[in-house]
Amino acid sequence: MTSDIADPLTIDTEILETLDEDNRLTRDYVDRVLDAMEAGDAQEVYRLVEPLHEADIADLLELTPSERRGDLAISMGELMSAEVLAEVNDYVREDIIDALPAAQVAGLAGQLDTDDAVAIIEDMEEEDQQAVLAELDPEDRAVIEDALSYPEESAGRIMQRELVAVPEHMTVGQLIDYLRDHHELTTEFWEVFVVDPQHKPVGTCKLSWIMRSQRKVPVSDIMKHEQTLIPVDMDQEEVALRFQKYALISAAVVDGAGRLVGVITADDIVHIIQEEADEDILRLSGAGEGDINEPISDSYKARVRWLIANLGTAMVASFIIAQFGAAIETMVALAVLMPIVASIGGNAGTQTLAVTVRALATNQLTQSNTMRSIWREIRVALLIGATIAVIAGVGAGVIFDNWLLAGVIAAAILCNISLAGLSGVAIPVLLDRLDQDPAVSSSIFVTMITDSMGFLIFLGLAVFSGLAG
């Protein structure tokens, strides 16, 4: 009698053949899957994809050309699961959702925790969103519509409604029986929230405490009274900072009246931290969302406006250079050396800017230590400036055999790096005080200052010292 169950060793071997040494899907494997799909062999597609983990299936969809993702999702059948849909990139998810019937998308969303379902539905077009919501069970639809009523990137959007809350008059034994008897409760949780008659959280109990306590012990005796409560309208970045600061596993989310309405868990925060960090880095460079799956038109719009702004700052620098045209004509070495002053200053400003934006994002830099942080960065800039100035000055003196020129470029570099340190910390702090995102436009201002002032200081010192006229 033959068994329909595949040999585990065979499956493991096939999985290994799909992944390279860096645990990424190989090109040959992706091509095999796509060839089977093009041939209309859904059975072969299923056979090839079935051994993969949901995260690897998500990678497969992301490696598939945009115009073929929908067909692949359909060909995979039941392997196109809710977990896969939650794992894929936002742009890839749009391609998949566009190809799947609204009823299937609703079925997948209904299998997910509330926060994951909301993440899928919130990015859909209004028409598609309504079509999917209409296919959901009334209870699920009401919960998701309630989540969508909160601001984007707020605690209300990312929280889960699936949690366990019990009254404080319960004993440990009653609580354990309650968890065992009520099968409709969520199956994944780390803490049990204890609430008062108004459903306001008064404490939490870790599962380990519950399992190690005697049945007759009141829950109120073992619960932790101190807890971090998250307002439902708090920004997700602030939520992540609280998890990091207080080393939280999960935290209760409360509405304006202080009632328990949801929970946020550490696994959700990991995604948020990565998302916010990536967002700040890409904003500093003006690269938009920086996703390789982003439509070309969106990438163009996000990037070109910052390059136009950079063009404007470059024209300011060029205007300053033009004012010293006569001096440059009398001494060609000035034209050779002045890009060094601007470039070194720009890089120094970028370093300070990156440190400052990160400090602001993580609440390390606040109103109480702003002046101390500014003075610190100025001292760092002075030390760096002095070091680079000596090296550049000696090099210029040796190469051009002109020690007055060496002194001019050394002084210019010291001044420009010091100015870069000051602007690199002061500009993002000022933007933050004005409730503007310092990661978005700080680099434009810092670059303009270091380029323009670098040229002005260097050429101005050259004229003032009599080196060139």
Coordinates of N, CA and C in Angstrom, one line a residue, residues 318-395:
S318 N 26.9 78.7 -7.2 CA 27.5 79.2 -8.5 C 27.5 80.7 -8.5
F319 N 26.4 81.3 -8.0 CA 26.4 82.8 -8.0 C 27.5 83.3 -7.1
I320 N 27.8 82.7 -6.0 CA 28.8 83.1 -5.1 C 30.2 83.0 -5.8
I321 N 30.4 81.9 -6.5 CA 31.7 81.7 -7.2 C 31.9 82.8 -8.3
A322 N 30.7 83.1 -8.9 CA 30.8 84.1 -10.0 C 31.3 85.4 -9.5
Q323 N 31.0 85.8 -8.2 CA 31.4 87.0 -7.7 C 33.0 87.1 -7.5
F324 N 33.6 86.0 -7.5 CA 35.0 85.9 -7.3 C 35.7 85.5 -8.6
G325 N 35.1 85.7 -9.7 CA 35.7 85.3 -11.0 C 37.1 85.8 -11.2
A326 N 37.3 87.1 -10.9 CA 38.6 87.7 -11.2 C 39.7 87.1 -10.3
A327 N 39.3 86.8 -9.0 CA 40.3 86.2 -8.1 C 40.7 84.8 -8.6
I328 N 39.7 84.1 -9.1 CA 40.0 82.7 -9.6 C 40.9 82.7 -10.8
E329 N 40.6 83.8 -11.7 CA 41.4 83.9 -12.9 C 42.9 84.2 -12.6
T330 N 43.1 84.9 -11.5 CA 44.5 85.2 -11.2 C 45.2 84.0 -10.5
M331 N 44.5 83.1 -10.0 CA 45.1 81.9 -9.3 C 44.2 80.7 -9.5
V332 N 44.7 79.9 -10.5 CA 43.9 78.7 -10.9 C 43.8 77.7 -9.7
A333 N 44.8 77.7 -8.8 CA 44.7 76.8 -7.7 C 43.5 76.9 -6.8
L334 N 42.9 78.1 -6.8 CA 41.6 78.3 -6.1 C 40.5 77.5 -6.7
A335 N 40.4 77.4 -8.0 CA 39.4 76.6 -8.6 C 39.6 75.1 -8.4
V336 N 40.9 74.7 -8.2 CA 41.2 73.3 -8.0 C 40.8 72.9 -6.5
L337 N 41.0 73.8 -5.6 CA 40.9 73.5 -4.2 C 39.5 73.8 -3.6
M338 N 38.8 74.7 -4.2 CA 37.5 75.1 -3.5 C 36.4 74.0 -3.5
P339 N 36.4 73.0 -4.5 CA 35.4 71.9 -4.3 C 35.7 71.0 -3.0
I340 N 37.0 71.0 -2.6 CA 37.4 70.2 -1.4 C 36.7 70.8 -0.2
V341 N 36.7 72.1 -0.1 CA 36.2 72.8 1.1 C 34.7 72.5 1.2
A342 N 33.9 72.7 0.0 CA 32.5 72.4 0.0 C 32.2 71.0 0.3
S343 N 32.9 70.1 -0.3 CA 32.6 68.6 -0.2 C 32.8 68.1 1.2
I344 N 34.0 68.5 1.8 CA 34.3 68.1 3.2 C 33.2 68.7 4.2
G345 N 32.8 69.9 4.0 CA 31.8 70.5 4.8 C 30.4 69.8 4.6
G346 N 30.1 69.5 3.4 CA 28.8 68.8 3.2 C 28.8 67.4 3.8
N347 N 29.9 66.7 3.8 CA 29.9 65.4 4.4 C 29.8 65.5 5.9
A348 N 30.5 66.5 6.5 CA 30.5 66.7 7.9 C 29.1 67.0 8.4
G349 N 28.4 67.9 7.6 CA 27.0 68.3 7.9 C 26.1 67.1 7.9
T350 N 26.3 66.2 6.9 CA 25.4 65.0 6.7 C 25.6 64.1 7.9
Q351 N 26.8 63.9 8.4 CA 27.1 63.1 9.6 C 26.3 63.6 10.8
T352 N 26.5 64.9 11.0 CA 25.8 65.5 12.2 C 24.3 65.5 12.0
L353 N 23.8 65.7 10.8 CA 22.4 65.6 10.6 C 21.8 64.3 10.8
A354 N 22.5 63.2 10.4 CA 22.0 61.9 10.6 C 21.9 61.6 12.1
V355 N 22.9 62.0 12.9 CA 22.9 61.7 14.3 C 21.8 62.5 15.0
T356 N 21.6 63.7 14.6 CA 20.5 64.6 15.2 C 19.1 64.0 14.9
V357 N 18.9 63.7 13.6 CA 17.6 63.2 13.2 C 17.2 61.9 14.0
R358 N 18.2 61.0 14.1 CA 18.0 59.8 14.9 C 17.7 60.1 16.4
A359 N 18.5 61.1 16.9 CA 18.3 61.4 18.3 C 16.9 62.0 18.5
L360 N 16.4 62.8 17.6 CA 15.0 63.4 17.7 C 14.0 62.3 17.6
A361 N 14.2 61.3 16.7 CA 13.3 60.3 16.4 C 13.1 59.3 17.6
T362 N 14.2 59.1 18.3 CA 14.2 58.2 19.5 C 14.1 58.9 20.8
N363 N 13.8 60.2 20.8 CA 13.6 61.0 22.0 C 14.8 61.1 22.9
Q364 N 16.0 60.9 22.3 CA 17.2 61.2 23.0 C 17.5 62.7 23.1
L365 N 17.1 63.4 22.1 CA 17.3 64.8 22.1 C 16.0 65.5 22.3
T366 N 15.9 66.2 23.5 CA 14.6 66.9 23.9 C 14.9 68.3 24.3
Q367 N 13.9 69.1 24.6 CA 14.1 70.5 25.0 C 15.1 70.6 26.2
S368 N 15.1 69.6 27.1 CA 16.0 69.7 28.3 C 17.4 69.6 28.0
N369 N 17.8 69.0 26.8 CA 19.3 68.8 26.5 C 19.7 69.4 25.2
T370 N 18.8 70.3 24.6 CA 19.1 70.8 23.3 C 20.4 71.6 23.2
M371 N 20.6 72.5 24.1 CA 21.8 73.3 24.1 C 23.0 72.5 24.4
R372 N 22.9 71.5 25.3 CA 24.1 70.7 25.5 C 24.5 69.9 24.3
S373 N 23.4 69.4 23.6 CA 23.7 68.6 22.3 C 24.3 69.5 21.3
I374 N 23.8 70.7 21.1 CA 24.4 71.6 20.1 C 25.9 71.9 20.5
W375 N 26.2 72.2 21.7 CA 27.5 72.5 22.1 C 28.4 71.3 21.9
R376 N 27.9 70.1 22.1 CA 28.6 68.9 21.9 C 29.0 68.7 20.5
E377 N 28.1 68.9 19.6 CA 28.3 68.7 18.1 C 29.3 69.8 17.6
I378 N 29.2 71.0 18.2 CA 30.2 72.0 17.8 C 31.6 71.6 18.2
R379 N 31.8 71.1 19.4 CA 33.1 70.7 19.8 C 33.6 69.5 19.0
V380 N 32.7 68.6 18.6 CA 33.1 67.5 17.8 C 33.6 68.0 16.4
A381 N 32.8 69.0 15.9 CA 33.1 69.6 14.6 C 34.4 70.3 14.6
L382 N 34.7 71.0 15.7 CA 36.0 71.8 15.8 C 37.2 70.8 15.8
L383 N 37.0 69.7 16.5 CA 38.1 68.7 16.6 C 38.3 68.1 15.2
I384 N 37.2 67.7 14.5 CA 37.3 67.1 13.2 C 37.9 68.2 12.2
G385 N 37.3 69.4 12.3 CA 37.8 70.5 11.4 C 39.3 70.7 11.6
A386 N 39.8 70.8 12.8 CA 41.2 71.0 13.0 C 42.0 69.9 12.4
T387 N 41.6 68.7 12.6 CA 42.4 67.5 12.0 C 42.4 67.6 10.5
I388 N 41.3 67.8 9.8 CA 41.2 67.8 8.4 C 41.9 69.0 7.9
A389 N 41.8 70.2 8.6 CA 42.4 71.4 8.1 C 44.0 71.3 8.1
V390 N 44.5 70.6 9.1 CA 46.0 70.4 9.1 C 46.4 69.6 8.0
I391 N 45.7 68.5 7.7 CA 46.1 67.5 6.6 C 45.9 68.2 5.3
A392 N 44.8 68.9 5.1 CA 44.6 69.6 3.8 C 45.6 70.7 3.6
G393 N 45.9 71.5 4.7 CA 46.8 72.6 4.6 C 48.2 72.2 4.2
V394 N 48.7 71.1 4.9 CA 50.0 70.6 4.6 C 50.1 70.1 3.2
G395 N 49.0 69.4 2.8 CA 49.0 68.8 1.4 C 49.0 69.9 0.3

